[in-house]
Amino acid sequence: MAHEVKGVIAGGKGAPVSVSTVIVPDPGPGEALVAVQACGVCHTDLHYREGGIGDDFPYLLGHEAAGVVEAVGSDVTGLAAGDFVILNWRAVCGQCRACLRGRPWYCFATHNATQKMTLADGTPLSPALGIGAFAEKTLVAAGQCTKVDPAIRPEVAGLLGCGVMAGLGAALNTAGVGRGDSVAVIGCGGVGDGAILGASLAGARKVIAVDVDDRKLEWARQFGATHTVNSRSADPVEQIKDLTEGNGADVVIEAVGRPETYKQAFYARDLAGTVVLVGVPTPEMQLELPLLDVFGRGGSLKSSWYGDCLPTRDFPMLVDLHLQGRLPLDAFVSETIALDEVEGAFAKMHGGEVLRSVVLL
């Protein structure tokens, strides 16, 4: 039996989103039906609306979500109705060359639900990141459901489904920040503040937050930034060097996704240091760097996919840390909103007014 629910639809490039009726099938083999309880408003959803990720409109937006499993396909094991889960957009296959080499966080064949959700007239929907969670219910691959302790509030848990996990993982997993490292983070939105929190958790001795907005820099301090730099009024490369004995930071995490901020990250790191790109660029962006500088400065230039996380490993651990009072995930939630307020939340996010607006369902 199909389920008729309300969901947030991006109908065309740049057009305002609308709340429409969505038809969600019962789960088939390898699938799960999830009653969504909370879903964060992420920049990725705005990228979808603006056509920056693809043109497979209409999109069912939303992906940073938590909820309760309502039903599973007949062949699904390890997951049952009533389980509280965080949805992830990289359900690992276990069979590709990355998985077989023991690196499932790089899985090259992640999968989504096979069946399509549709509009009431039968038009197939493209779910954002294979999830589509700005809806009362959604259909996902069972592997996209990660069970966690239900004691955590849904609006907090869902943040691990994308932005906050991407930032935390960029510091903890991709960069491998260690005790005593100096770390700079360029861009202090939800992802950047997640990286700041991760660097602090890892024992970095200096965590330098860089942004053009003083309000965001103040928010960054509550996640562990020891120093702040407003790059609108000062050269961030020189400021980071001044704060690191003239050397540059051991790790620079770029959480904006623009060529100019990536160059700042490249030149703000110490010799043999590490740059991590976790900000998501758009397709037309190009980067130009002197190849001699790439060689001569040594070190590592890395990209971070979803914080190189393994949801089954990382989500339960981070939820436990939060419940123990050691990881202030709730500080990322600026406001909770209704399903019909997503368009307004995009404007607030674009204007830097919030870290995360979270839809409660």
PDB file of C-alpha atoms in Angstrom, residues 51-160:
ATOM      1  CA  GLY A  51      20.538  23.424 -10.119  1.00  0.00           C
ATOM      2  CA  GLY A  52      24.100  23.285  -8.804  1.00  0.00           C
ATOM      3  CA  ILE A  53      24.125  19.497  -8.403  1.00  0.00           C
ATOM      4  CA  GLY A  54      21.997  18.314 -11.322  1.00  0.00           C
ATOM      5  CA  ASP A  55      18.916  19.019 -13.382  1.00  0.00           C
ATOM      6  CA  ASP A  56      16.805  15.972 -12.506  1.00  0.00           C
ATOM      7  CA  PHE A  57      13.870  18.091 -11.373  1.00  0.00           C
ATOM      8  CA  PRO A  58      11.548  17.756  -9.571  1.00  0.00           C
ATOM      9  CA  TYR A  59      13.590  17.056  -6.438  1.00  0.00           C
ATOM     10  CA  LEU A  60      12.237  15.909  -3.095  1.00  0.00           C
ATOM     11  CA  LEU A  61      14.549  17.882  -0.840  1.00  0.00           C
ATOM     12  CA  GLY A  62      15.937  17.084   2.613  1.00  0.00           C
ATOM     13  CA  HIS A  63      18.574  14.583   3.680  1.00  0.00           C
ATOM     14  CA  GLU A  64      19.964  15.528   7.122  1.00  0.00           C
ATOM     15  CA  ALA A  65      17.402  13.534   9.062  1.00  0.00           C
ATOM     16  CA  ALA A  66      16.433  11.218  11.878  1.00  0.00           C
ATOM     17  CA  GLY A  67      13.275   9.212  12.434  1.00  0.00           C
ATOM     18  CA  VAL A  68      11.684   5.880  13.238  1.00  0.00           C
ATOM     19  CA  VAL A  69      11.529   2.854  10.949  1.00  0.00           C
ATOM     20  CA  GLU A  70       7.926   1.961  10.074  1.00  0.00           C
ATOM     21  CA  ALA A  71       8.535  -1.080   7.876  1.00  0.00           C
ATOM     22  CA  VAL A  72      11.321  -2.938   6.088  1.00  0.00           C
ATOM     23  CA  GLY A  73      11.553  -5.158   3.021  1.00  0.00           C
ATOM     24  CA  SER A  74      11.161  -8.895   3.455  1.00  0.00           C
ATOM     25  CA  ASP A  75      14.880  -9.625   3.073  1.00  0.00           C
ATOM     26  CA  VAL A  76      16.151  -6.907   5.447  1.00  0.00           C
ATOM     27  CA  THR A  77      17.966  -8.043   8.586  1.00  0.00           C
ATOM     28  CA  GLY A  78      19.362  -6.055  11.503  1.00  0.00           C
ATOM     29  CA  LEU A  79      16.681  -3.381  11.158  1.00  0.00           C
ATOM     30  CA  ALA A  80      13.070  -3.479  12.300  1.00  0.00           C
ATOM     31  CA  ALA A  81       9.973  -1.347  12.747  1.00  0.00           C
ATOM     32  CA  GLY A  82      10.364   0.893  15.787  1.00  0.00           C
ATOM     33  CA  ASP A  83      14.133   1.388  15.446  1.00  0.00           C
ATOM     34  CA  PHE A  84      15.274   5.008  15.879  1.00  0.00           C
ATOM     35  CA  VAL A  85      17.709   5.817  13.075  1.00  0.00           C
ATOM     36  CA  ILE A  86      19.815   8.553  11.535  1.00  0.00           C
ATOM     37  CA  LEU A  87      19.638   8.524   7.744  1.00  0.00           C
ATOM     38  CA  ASN A  88      22.925   8.496   5.832  1.00  0.00           C
ATOM     39  CA  TRP A  89      23.537   9.065   2.147  1.00  0.00           C
ATOM     40  CA  ARG A  90      26.422   6.636   1.716  1.00  0.00           C
ATOM     41  CA  ALA A  91      25.040   3.134   2.279  1.00  0.00           C
ATOM     42  CA  VAL A  92      28.114   1.001   1.675  1.00  0.00           C
ATOM     43  CA  CYS A  93      27.917  -2.001  -0.641  1.00  0.00           C
ATOM     44  CA  GLY A  94      30.531  -4.245   0.988  1.00  0.00           C
ATOM     45  CA  GLN A  95      31.612  -5.578  -2.409  1.00  0.00           C
ATOM     46  CA  CYS A  96      33.405  -2.812  -4.346  1.00  0.00           C
ATOM     47  CA  ARG A  97      37.189  -2.495  -4.504  1.00  0.00           C
ATOM     48  CA  ALA A  98      37.235   0.114  -1.695  1.00  0.00           C
ATOM     49  CA  CYS A  99      35.099  -2.028   0.621  1.00  0.00           C
ATOM     50  CA  LEU A 100      37.103  -5.171  -0.140  1.00  0.00           C
ATOM     51  CA  ARG A 101      40.326  -3.310   0.684  1.00  0.00           C
ATOM     52  CA  GLY A 102      38.953  -2.459   4.126  1.00  0.00           C
ATOM     53  CA  ARG A 103      38.110   1.167   3.319  1.00  0.00           C
ATOM     54  CA  PRO A 104      34.313   1.163   3.262  1.00  0.00           C
ATOM     55  CA  TRP A 105      34.118   4.904   3.948  1.00  0.00           C
ATOM     56  CA  TYR A 106      35.314   5.337   0.344  1.00  0.00           C
ATOM     57  CA  CYS A 107      32.695   2.902  -1.023  1.00  0.00           C
ATOM     58  CA  PHE A 108      32.423   3.423  -4.789  1.00  0.00           C
ATOM     59  CA  ALA A 109      29.019   1.754  -5.164  1.00  0.00           C
ATOM     60  CA  THR A 110      26.793   3.246  -2.474  1.00  0.00           C
ATOM     61  CA  HIS A 111      23.126   2.564  -3.048  1.00  0.00           C
ATOM     62  CA  ASN A 112      19.667   4.033  -2.537  1.00  0.00           C
ATOM     63  CA  ALA A 113      16.102   2.722  -2.648  1.00  0.00           C
ATOM     64  CA  THR A 114      15.159   1.085  -5.951  1.00  0.00           C
ATOM     65  CA  GLN A 115      11.530   2.211  -6.065  1.00  0.00           C
ATOM     66  CA  LYS A 116      10.652   5.788  -6.919  1.00  0.00           C
ATOM     67  CA  MET A 117       8.633   8.189  -4.801  1.00  0.00           C
ATOM     68  CA  THR A 118       6.326  10.283  -6.973  1.00  0.00           C
ATOM     69  CA  LEU A 119       4.060  13.283  -7.055  1.00  0.00           C
ATOM     70  CA  ALA A 120       0.326  12.605  -6.900  1.00  0.00           C
ATOM     71  CA  ASP A 121       0.137  12.633 -10.720  1.00  0.00           C
ATOM     72  CA  GLY A 122       2.798   9.941 -10.984  1.00  0.00           C
ATOM     73  CA  THR A 123       5.762  12.206 -11.821  1.00  0.00           C
ATOM     74  CA  PRO A 124       8.918  10.499 -10.462  1.00  0.00           C
ATOM     75  CA  LEU A 125      10.847  12.439  -7.841  1.00  0.00           C
ATOM     76  CA  SER A 126      14.621  12.643  -7.434  1.00  0.00           C
ATOM     77  CA  PRO A 127      15.306  12.439  -3.692  1.00  0.00           C
ATOM     78  CA  ALA A 128      18.131  14.722  -2.524  1.00  0.00           C
ATOM     79  CA  LEU A 129      21.218  12.590  -1.898  1.00  0.00           C
ATOM     80  CA  GLY A 130      19.000   9.542  -2.309  1.00  0.00           C
ATOM     81  CA  ILE A 131      16.998  10.387   0.826  1.00  0.00           C
ATOM     82  CA  GLY A 132      14.306  13.055   0.349  1.00  0.00           C
ATOM     83  CA  ALA A 133      13.510  13.702   4.011  1.00  0.00           C
ATOM     84  CA  PHE A 134      11.609  16.993   3.930  1.00  0.00           C
ATOM     85  CA  ALA A 135       8.592  14.702   4.037  1.00  0.00           C
ATOM     86  CA  GLU A 136       6.511  12.981   6.663  1.00  0.00           C
ATOM     87  CA  LYS A 137       7.765   9.616   5.408  1.00  0.00           C
ATOM     88  CA  THR A 138      10.521   8.592   3.043  1.00  0.00           C
ATOM     89  CA  LEU A 139      11.747   5.428   1.342  1.00  0.00           C
ATOM     90  CA  VAL A 140      15.457   4.611   1.560  1.00  0.00           C
ATOM     91  CA  ALA A 141      17.817   1.679   1.221  1.00  0.00           C
ATOM     92  CA  ALA A 142      17.968  -0.207   4.509  1.00  0.00           C
ATOM     93  CA  GLY A 143      21.710   0.465   4.616  1.00  0.00           C
ATOM     94  CA  GLN A 144      20.946   4.180   4.805  1.00  0.00           C
ATOM     95  CA  CYS A 145      19.437   3.667   8.269  1.00  0.00           C
ATOM     96  CA  THR A 146      21.890   3.747  11.161  1.00  0.00           C
ATOM     97  CA  LYS A 147      20.491   2.775  14.552  1.00  0.00           C
ATOM     98  CA  VAL A 148      21.465   5.011  17.474  1.00  0.00           C
ATOM     99  CA  ASP A 149      20.418   5.557  21.075  1.00  0.00           C
ATOM    100  CA  PRO A 150      16.853   6.958  20.986  1.00  0.00           C
ATOM    101  CA  ALA A 151      17.593   9.119  24.036  1.00  0.00           C
ATOM    102  CA  ILE A 152      18.994  11.802  21.724  1.00  0.00           C
ATOM    103  CA  ARG A 153      16.549  14.424  20.457  1.00  0.00           C
ATOM    104  CA  PRO A 154      15.693  13.894  16.769  1.00  0.00           C
ATOM    105  CA  GLU A 155      16.504  17.491  15.773  1.00  0.00           C
ATOM    106  CA  VAL A 156      20.011  16.987  17.177  1.00  0.00           C
ATOM    107  CA  ALA A 157      20.554  13.443  15.902  1.00  0.00           C
ATOM    108  CA  GLY A 158      19.687  14.315  12.317  1.00  0.00           C
ATOM    109  CA  LEU A 159      22.564  16.793  12.080  1.00  0.00           C
ATOM    110  CA  LEU A 160      24.973  13.862  11.988  1.00  0.00           C
TER     111      LEU A 160
END
